[in-house]
PDB file of C-alpha atoms in Angstrom:
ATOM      1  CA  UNK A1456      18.024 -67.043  -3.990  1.00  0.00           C
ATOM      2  CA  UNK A1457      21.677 -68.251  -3.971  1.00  0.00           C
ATOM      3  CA  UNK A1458      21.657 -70.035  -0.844  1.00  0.00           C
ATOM      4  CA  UNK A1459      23.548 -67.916   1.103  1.00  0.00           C
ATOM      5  CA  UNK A1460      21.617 -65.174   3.737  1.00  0.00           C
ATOM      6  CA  UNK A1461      23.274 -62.473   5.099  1.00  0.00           C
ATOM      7  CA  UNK A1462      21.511 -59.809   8.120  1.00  0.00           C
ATOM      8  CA  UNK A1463      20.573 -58.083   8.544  1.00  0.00           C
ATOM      9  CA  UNK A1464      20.261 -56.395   5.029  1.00  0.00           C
ATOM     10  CA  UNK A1465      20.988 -52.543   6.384  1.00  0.00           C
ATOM     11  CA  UNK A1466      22.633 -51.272   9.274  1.00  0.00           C
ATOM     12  CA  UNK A1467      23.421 -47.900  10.914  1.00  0.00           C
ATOM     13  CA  UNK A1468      25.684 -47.682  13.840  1.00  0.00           C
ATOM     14  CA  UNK A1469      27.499 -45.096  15.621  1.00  0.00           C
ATOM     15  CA  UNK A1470      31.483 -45.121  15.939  1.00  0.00           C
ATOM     16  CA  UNK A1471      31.427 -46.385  19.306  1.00  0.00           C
ATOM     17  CA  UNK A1472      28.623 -49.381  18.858  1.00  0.00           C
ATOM     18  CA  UNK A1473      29.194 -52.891  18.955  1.00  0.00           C
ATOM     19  CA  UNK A1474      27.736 -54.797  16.082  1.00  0.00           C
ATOM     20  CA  UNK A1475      27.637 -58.173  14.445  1.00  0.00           C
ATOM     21  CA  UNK A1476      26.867 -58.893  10.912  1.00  0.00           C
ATOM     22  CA  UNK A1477      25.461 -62.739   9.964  1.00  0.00           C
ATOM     23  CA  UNK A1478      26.180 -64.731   6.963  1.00  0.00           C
ATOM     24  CA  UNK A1479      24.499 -68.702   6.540  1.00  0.00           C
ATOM     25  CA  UNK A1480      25.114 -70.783   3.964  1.00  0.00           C
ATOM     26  CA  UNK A1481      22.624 -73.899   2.951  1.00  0.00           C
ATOM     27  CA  UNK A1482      24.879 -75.283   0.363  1.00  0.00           C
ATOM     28  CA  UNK A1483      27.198 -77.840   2.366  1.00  0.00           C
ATOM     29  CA  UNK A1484      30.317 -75.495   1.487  1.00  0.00           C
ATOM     30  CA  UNK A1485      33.613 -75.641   3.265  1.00  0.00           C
ATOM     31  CA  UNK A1486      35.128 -72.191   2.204  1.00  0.00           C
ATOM     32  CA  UNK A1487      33.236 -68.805   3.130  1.00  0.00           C
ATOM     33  CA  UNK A1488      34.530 -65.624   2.672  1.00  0.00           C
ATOM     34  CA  UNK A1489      33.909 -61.575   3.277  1.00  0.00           C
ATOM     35  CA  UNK A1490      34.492 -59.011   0.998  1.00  0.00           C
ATOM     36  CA  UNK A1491      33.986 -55.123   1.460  1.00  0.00           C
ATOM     37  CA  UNK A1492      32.703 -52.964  -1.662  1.00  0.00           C
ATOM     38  CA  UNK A1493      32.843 -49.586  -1.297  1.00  0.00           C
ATOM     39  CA  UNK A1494      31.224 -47.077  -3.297  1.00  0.00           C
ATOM     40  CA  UNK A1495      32.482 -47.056  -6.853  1.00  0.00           C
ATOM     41  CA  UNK A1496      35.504 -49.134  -6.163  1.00  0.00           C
ATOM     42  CA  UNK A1497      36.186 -52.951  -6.488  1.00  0.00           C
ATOM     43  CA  UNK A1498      34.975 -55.542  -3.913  1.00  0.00           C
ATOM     44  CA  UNK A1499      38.209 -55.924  -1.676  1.00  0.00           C
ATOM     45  CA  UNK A1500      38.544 -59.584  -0.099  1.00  0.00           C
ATOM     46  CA  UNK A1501      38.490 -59.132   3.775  1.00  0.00           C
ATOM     47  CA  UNK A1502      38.703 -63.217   4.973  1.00  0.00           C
ATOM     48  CA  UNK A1503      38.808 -66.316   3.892  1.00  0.00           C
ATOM     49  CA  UNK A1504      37.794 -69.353   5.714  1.00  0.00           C
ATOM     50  CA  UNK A1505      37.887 -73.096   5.014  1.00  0.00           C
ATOM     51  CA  UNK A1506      36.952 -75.761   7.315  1.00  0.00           C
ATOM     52  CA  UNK A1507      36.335 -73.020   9.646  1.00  0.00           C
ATOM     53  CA  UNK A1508      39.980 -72.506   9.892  1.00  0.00           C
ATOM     54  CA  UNK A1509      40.880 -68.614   8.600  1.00  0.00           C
ATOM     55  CA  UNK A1510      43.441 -69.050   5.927  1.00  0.00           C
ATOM     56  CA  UNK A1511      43.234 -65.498   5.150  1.00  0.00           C
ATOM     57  CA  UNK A1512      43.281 -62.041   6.121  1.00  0.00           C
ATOM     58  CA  UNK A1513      44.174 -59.395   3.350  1.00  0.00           C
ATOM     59  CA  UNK A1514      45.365 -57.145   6.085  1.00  0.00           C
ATOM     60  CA  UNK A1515      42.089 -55.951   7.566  1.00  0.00           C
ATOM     61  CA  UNK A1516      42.312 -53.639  10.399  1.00  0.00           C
ATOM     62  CA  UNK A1517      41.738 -54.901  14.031  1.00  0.00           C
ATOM     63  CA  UNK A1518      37.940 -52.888  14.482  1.00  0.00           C
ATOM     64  CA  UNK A1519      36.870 -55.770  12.076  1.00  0.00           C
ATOM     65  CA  UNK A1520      36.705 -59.147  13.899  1.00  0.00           C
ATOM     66  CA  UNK A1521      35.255 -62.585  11.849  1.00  0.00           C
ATOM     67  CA  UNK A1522      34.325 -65.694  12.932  1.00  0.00           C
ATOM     68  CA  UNK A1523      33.475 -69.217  12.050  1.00  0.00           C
ATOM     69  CA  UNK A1524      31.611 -71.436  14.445  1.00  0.00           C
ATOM     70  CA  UNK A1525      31.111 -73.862  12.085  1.00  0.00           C
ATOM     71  CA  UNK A1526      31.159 -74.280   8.454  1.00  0.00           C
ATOM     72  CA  UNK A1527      27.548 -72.862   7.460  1.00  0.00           C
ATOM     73  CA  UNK A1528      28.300 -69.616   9.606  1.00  0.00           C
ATOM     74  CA  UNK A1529      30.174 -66.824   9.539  1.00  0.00           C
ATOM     75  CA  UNK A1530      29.964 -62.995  11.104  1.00  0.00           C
ATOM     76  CA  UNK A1531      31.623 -60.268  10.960  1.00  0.00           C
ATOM     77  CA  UNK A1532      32.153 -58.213  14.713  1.00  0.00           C
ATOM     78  CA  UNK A1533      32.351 -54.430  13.859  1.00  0.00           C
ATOM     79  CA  UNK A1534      33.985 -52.194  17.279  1.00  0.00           C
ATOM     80  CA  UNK A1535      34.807 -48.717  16.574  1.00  0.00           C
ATOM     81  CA  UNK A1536      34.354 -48.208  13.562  1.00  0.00           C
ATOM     82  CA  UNK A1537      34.804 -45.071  11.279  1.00  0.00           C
ATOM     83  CA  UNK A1538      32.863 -43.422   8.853  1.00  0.00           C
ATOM     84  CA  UNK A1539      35.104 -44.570   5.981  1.00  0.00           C
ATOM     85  CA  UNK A1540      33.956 -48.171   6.906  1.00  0.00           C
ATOM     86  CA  UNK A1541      30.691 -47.447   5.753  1.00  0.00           C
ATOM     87  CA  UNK A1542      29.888 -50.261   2.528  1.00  0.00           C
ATOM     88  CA  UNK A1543      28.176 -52.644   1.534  1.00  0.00           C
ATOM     89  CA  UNK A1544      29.606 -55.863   2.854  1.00  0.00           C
ATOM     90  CA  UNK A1545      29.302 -59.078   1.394  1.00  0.00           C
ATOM     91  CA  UNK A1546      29.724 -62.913   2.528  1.00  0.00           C
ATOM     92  CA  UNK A1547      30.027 -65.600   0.116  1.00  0.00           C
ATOM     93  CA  UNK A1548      31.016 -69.402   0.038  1.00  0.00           C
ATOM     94  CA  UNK A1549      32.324 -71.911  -2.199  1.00  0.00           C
ATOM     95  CA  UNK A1550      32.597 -75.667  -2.231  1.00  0.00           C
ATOM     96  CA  UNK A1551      36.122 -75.628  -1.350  1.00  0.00           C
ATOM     97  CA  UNK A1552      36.762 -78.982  -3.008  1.00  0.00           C
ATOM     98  CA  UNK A1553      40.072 -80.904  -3.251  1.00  0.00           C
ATOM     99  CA  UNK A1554      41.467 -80.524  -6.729  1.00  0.00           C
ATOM    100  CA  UNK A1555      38.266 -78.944  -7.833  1.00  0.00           C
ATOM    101  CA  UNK A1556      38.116 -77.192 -11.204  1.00  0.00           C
ATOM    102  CA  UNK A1557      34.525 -76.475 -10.342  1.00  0.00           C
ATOM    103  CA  UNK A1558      34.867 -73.811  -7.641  1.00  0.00           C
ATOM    104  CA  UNK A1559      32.462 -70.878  -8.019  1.00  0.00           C
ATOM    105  CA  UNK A1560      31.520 -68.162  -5.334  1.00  0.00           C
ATOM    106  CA  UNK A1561      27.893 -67.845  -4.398  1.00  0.00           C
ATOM    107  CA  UNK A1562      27.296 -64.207  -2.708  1.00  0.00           C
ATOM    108  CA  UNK A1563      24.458 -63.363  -0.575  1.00  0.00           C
ATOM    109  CA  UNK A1564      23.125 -59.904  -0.830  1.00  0.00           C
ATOM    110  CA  UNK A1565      25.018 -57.979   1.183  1.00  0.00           C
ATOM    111  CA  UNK A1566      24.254 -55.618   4.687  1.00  0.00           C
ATOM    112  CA  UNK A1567      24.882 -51.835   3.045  1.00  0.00           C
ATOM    113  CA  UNK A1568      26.604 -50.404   6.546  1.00  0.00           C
ATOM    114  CA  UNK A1569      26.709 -46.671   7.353  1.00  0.00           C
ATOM    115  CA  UNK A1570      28.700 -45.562  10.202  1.00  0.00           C
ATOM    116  CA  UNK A1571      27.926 -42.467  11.495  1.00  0.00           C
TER     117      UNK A1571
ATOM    118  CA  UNK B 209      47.097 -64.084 -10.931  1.00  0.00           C
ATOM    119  CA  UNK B 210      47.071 -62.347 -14.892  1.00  0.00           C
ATOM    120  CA  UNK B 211      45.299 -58.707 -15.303  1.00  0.00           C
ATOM    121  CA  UNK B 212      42.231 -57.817 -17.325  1.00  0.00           C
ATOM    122  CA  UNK B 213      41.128 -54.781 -19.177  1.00  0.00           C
ATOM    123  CA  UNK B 214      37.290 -54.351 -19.977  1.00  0.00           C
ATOM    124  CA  UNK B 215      35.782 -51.211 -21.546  1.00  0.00           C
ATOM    125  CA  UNK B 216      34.318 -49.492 -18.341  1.00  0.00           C
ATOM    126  CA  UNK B 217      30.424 -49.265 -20.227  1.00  0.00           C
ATOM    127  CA  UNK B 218      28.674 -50.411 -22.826  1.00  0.00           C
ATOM    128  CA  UNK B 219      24.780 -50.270 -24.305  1.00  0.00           C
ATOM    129  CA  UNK B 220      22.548 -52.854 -26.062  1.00  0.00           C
ATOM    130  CA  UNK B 221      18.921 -52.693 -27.714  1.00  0.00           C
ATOM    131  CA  UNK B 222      16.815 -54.997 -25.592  1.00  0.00           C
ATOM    132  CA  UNK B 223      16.511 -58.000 -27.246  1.00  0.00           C
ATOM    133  CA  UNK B 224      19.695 -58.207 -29.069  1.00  0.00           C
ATOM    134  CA  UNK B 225      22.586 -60.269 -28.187  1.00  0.00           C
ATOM    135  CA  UNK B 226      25.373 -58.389 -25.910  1.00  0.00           C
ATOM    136  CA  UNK B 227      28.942 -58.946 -26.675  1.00  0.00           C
ATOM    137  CA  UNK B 228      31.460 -58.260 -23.882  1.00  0.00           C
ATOM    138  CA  UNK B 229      35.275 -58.114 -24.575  1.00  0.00           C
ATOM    139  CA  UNK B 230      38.149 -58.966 -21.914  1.00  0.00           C
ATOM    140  CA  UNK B 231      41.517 -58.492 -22.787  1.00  0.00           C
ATOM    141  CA  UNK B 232      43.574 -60.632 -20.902  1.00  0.00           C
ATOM    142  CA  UNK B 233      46.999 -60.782 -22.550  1.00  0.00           C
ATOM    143  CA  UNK B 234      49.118 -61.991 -19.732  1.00  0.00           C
ATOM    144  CA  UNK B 235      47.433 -65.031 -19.652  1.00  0.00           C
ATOM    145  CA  UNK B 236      49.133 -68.097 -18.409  1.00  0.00           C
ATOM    146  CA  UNK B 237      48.190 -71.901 -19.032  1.00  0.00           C
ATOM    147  CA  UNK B 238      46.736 -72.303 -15.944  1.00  0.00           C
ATOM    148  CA  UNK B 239      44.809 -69.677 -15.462  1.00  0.00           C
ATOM    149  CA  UNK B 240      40.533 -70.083 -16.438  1.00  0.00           C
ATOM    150  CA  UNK B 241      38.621 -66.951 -17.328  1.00  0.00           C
ATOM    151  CA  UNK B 242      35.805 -66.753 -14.748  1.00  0.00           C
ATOM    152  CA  UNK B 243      32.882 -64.127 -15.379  1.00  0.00           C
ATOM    153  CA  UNK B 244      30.561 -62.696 -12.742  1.00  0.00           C
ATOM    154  CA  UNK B 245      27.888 -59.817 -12.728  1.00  0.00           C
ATOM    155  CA  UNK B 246      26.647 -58.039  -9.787  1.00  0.00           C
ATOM    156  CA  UNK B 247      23.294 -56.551 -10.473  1.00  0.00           C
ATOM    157  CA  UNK B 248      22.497 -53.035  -8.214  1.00  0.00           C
ATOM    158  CA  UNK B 249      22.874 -53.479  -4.832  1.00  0.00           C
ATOM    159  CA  UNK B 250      23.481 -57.359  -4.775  1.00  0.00           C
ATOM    160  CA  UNK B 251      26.246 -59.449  -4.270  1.00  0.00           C
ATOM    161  CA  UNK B 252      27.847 -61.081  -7.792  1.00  0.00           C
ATOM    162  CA  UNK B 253      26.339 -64.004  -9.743  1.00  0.00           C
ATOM    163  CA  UNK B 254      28.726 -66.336 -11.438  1.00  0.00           C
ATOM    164  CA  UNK B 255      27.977 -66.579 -15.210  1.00  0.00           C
ATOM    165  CA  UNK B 256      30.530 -69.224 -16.669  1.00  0.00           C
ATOM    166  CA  UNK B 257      33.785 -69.734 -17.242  1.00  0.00           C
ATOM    167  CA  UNK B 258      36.594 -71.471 -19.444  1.00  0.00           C
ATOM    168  CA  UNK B 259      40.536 -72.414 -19.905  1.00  0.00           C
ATOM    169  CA  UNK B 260      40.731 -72.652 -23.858  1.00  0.00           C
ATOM    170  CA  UNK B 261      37.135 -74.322 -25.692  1.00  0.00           C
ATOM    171  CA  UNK B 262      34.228 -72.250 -25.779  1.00  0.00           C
ATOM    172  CA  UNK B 263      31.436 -73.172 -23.060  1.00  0.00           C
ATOM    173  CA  UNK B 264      27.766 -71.953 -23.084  1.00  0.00           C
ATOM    174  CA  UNK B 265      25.184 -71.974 -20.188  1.00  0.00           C
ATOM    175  CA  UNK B 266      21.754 -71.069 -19.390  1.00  0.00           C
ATOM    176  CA  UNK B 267      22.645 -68.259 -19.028  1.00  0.00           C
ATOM    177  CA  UNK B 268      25.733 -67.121 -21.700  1.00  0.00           C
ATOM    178  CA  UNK B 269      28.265 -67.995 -24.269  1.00  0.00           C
ATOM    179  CA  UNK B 270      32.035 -67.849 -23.750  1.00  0.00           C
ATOM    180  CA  UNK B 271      34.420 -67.154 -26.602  1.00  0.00           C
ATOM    181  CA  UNK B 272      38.223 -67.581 -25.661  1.00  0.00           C
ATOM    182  CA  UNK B 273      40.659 -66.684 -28.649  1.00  0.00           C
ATOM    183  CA  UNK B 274      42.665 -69.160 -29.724  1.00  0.00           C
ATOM    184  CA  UNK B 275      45.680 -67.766 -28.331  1.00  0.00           C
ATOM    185  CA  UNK B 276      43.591 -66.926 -25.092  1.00  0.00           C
ATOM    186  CA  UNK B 277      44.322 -63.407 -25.037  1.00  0.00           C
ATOM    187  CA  UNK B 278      40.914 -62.600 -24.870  1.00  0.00           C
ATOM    188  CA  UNK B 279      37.423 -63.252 -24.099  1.00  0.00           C
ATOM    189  CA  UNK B 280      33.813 -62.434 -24.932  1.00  0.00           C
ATOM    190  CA  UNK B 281      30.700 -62.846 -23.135  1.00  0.00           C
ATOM    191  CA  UNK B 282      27.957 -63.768 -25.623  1.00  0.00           C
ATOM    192  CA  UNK B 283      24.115 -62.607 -23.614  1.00  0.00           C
ATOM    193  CA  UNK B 284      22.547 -63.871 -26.563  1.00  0.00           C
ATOM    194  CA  UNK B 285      18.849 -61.914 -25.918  1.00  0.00           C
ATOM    195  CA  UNK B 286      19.591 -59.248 -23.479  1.00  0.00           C
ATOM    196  CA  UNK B 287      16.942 -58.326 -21.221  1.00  0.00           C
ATOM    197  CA  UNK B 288      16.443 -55.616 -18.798  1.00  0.00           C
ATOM    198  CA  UNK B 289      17.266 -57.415 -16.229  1.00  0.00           C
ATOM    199  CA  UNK B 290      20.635 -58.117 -17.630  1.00  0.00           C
ATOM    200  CA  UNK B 291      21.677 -54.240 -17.066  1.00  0.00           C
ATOM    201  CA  UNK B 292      24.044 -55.029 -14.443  1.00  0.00           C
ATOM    202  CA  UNK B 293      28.165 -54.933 -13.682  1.00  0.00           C
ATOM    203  CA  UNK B 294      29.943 -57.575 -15.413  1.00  0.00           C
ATOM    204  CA  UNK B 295      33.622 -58.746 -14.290  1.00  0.00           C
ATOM    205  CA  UNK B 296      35.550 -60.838 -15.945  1.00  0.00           C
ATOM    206  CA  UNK B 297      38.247 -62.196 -13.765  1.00  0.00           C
ATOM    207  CA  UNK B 298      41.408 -64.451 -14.320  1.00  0.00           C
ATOM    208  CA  UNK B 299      42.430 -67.400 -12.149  1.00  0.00           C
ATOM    209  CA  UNK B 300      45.016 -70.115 -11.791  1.00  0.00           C
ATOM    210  CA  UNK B 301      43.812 -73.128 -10.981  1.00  0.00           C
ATOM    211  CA  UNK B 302      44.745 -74.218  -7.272  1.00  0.00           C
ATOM    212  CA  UNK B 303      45.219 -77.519  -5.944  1.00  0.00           C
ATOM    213  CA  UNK B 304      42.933 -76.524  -3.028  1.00  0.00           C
ATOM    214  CA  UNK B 305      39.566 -75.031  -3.817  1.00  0.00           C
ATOM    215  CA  UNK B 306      39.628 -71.387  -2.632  1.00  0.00           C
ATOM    216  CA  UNK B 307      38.551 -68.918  -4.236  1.00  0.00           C
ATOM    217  CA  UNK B 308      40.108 -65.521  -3.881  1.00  0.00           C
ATOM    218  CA  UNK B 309      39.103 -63.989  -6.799  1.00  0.00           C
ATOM    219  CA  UNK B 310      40.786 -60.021  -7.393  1.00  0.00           C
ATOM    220  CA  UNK B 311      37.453 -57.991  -8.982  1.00  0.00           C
ATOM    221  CA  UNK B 312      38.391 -55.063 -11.029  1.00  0.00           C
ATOM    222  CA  UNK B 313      36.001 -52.411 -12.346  1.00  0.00           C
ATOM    223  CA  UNK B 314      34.049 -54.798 -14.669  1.00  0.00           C
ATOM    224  CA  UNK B 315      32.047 -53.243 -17.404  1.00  0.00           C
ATOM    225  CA  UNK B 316      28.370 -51.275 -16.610  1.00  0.00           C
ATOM    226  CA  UNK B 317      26.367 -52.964 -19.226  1.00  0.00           C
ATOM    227  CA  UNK B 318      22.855 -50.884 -20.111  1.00  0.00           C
ATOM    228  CA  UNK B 319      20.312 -52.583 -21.825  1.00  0.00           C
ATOM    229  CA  UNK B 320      17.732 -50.212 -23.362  1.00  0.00           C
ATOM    230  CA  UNK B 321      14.231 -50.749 -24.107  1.00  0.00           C
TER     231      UNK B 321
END
């Protein structure tokens, strides 16, 4: 358990659905972040949030829509997707301390997405 | 932030200690060597990491060389359940804690019974 919960764990959803995925962190953290893995390829970083302000986007297309109510939540709103969306998707968060030499990622287990 | 090069897979006898190289030759001052594993169809686990002395864990050992062009990852009595990916991954320091750490391919490490 590394403190951070993503849902739900699987997903299937048709191009034209509307869909959320969840991500809650119990760790106090300031930074949370998504990242896409795809099969057999590296995990790409999607977004980056801190204080709940997004600080980055590494060029993610538009169908993919995050958000960060506060600092212990953050989803991911999929609309029209496409079948090469389909991965496993995975939230993590960090302390996201000042001057920190400390700062480690802790992932939650992912939602493996198929789009169909 | 620098590149690293690990062998793509590797084997150990259960039991015996796994060693796992990283080259990182670009290396600058400020960057730490951070190592992570992601077991099958979970998200990554931070191991340890190090700028220039050797650390150990719970968990592992770290070996940086002395010029800190590379790394090893000491699993001193691998299990089964270490069979997993393991990245190692090279960072500068920021003033701000956020961490966008760039995964490569890491290394498929297979621990036989």
């Amino acid at each position: 358990e590394t403190g951070v919960t993503q849902t739900p764990r699987h997903l299937v959803m048709g191009m034209t659905n509307k869909k959320s995925l969840k991500c809650e962190q119990h760790l106090g953290h300031n930074a949370m972040y998504w990242y896409k893995q795809s099969a057999k390829k590296p995990l790409e970083l999607m977004f980056v949030y801190n204080f709940k302000e997004q600080t980055e986007n590494n060029s993610v297309p538009s169908r993919f829509s995050p958000e960060c109510p506060n600092s212990s939540h953050l989803f991911l709103h999929l609309h029209t997707l496409q079948p090469e969306d389909s991965a496993l998707y995975l939230c993590a968060s960090s302390p996201g301390q000042v001057r920190s030499t400390n700062e480690k990622l802790f992932f939650g287990s992912g939602t493996q997405l198929s789009v169909l | 932030d620098a590149k690293t090069t690990q062998p793509p897979s590797m084997d150990c006898a259960e039991g015996r200690a796994a060693n796992l190289p990283c080259n990182h030759s670009t290396i600058s001052g400020n960057e730490y060597v951070y190592w992570y594993r992601q077991i099958h169809s979970q998200g990554p686990q931070y191991i340890i990491h190090g700028l220039k002395n050797n650390e150990t864990n719970e968990m592992a050992s770290l070996i940086i060389t002395e010029d800190r062009k590379s790394s090893t990852l000491i699993l001193p009595h691998a299990t089964l359940r270490d069979t997993a990916v393991y990245y190692c991954i090279v960072r500068v320091w920021r003033n701000f804690g956020n961490e966008k750490l760039t995964f490569g391919t890491g290394t498929r490490l297979t621990i036989i019974p």
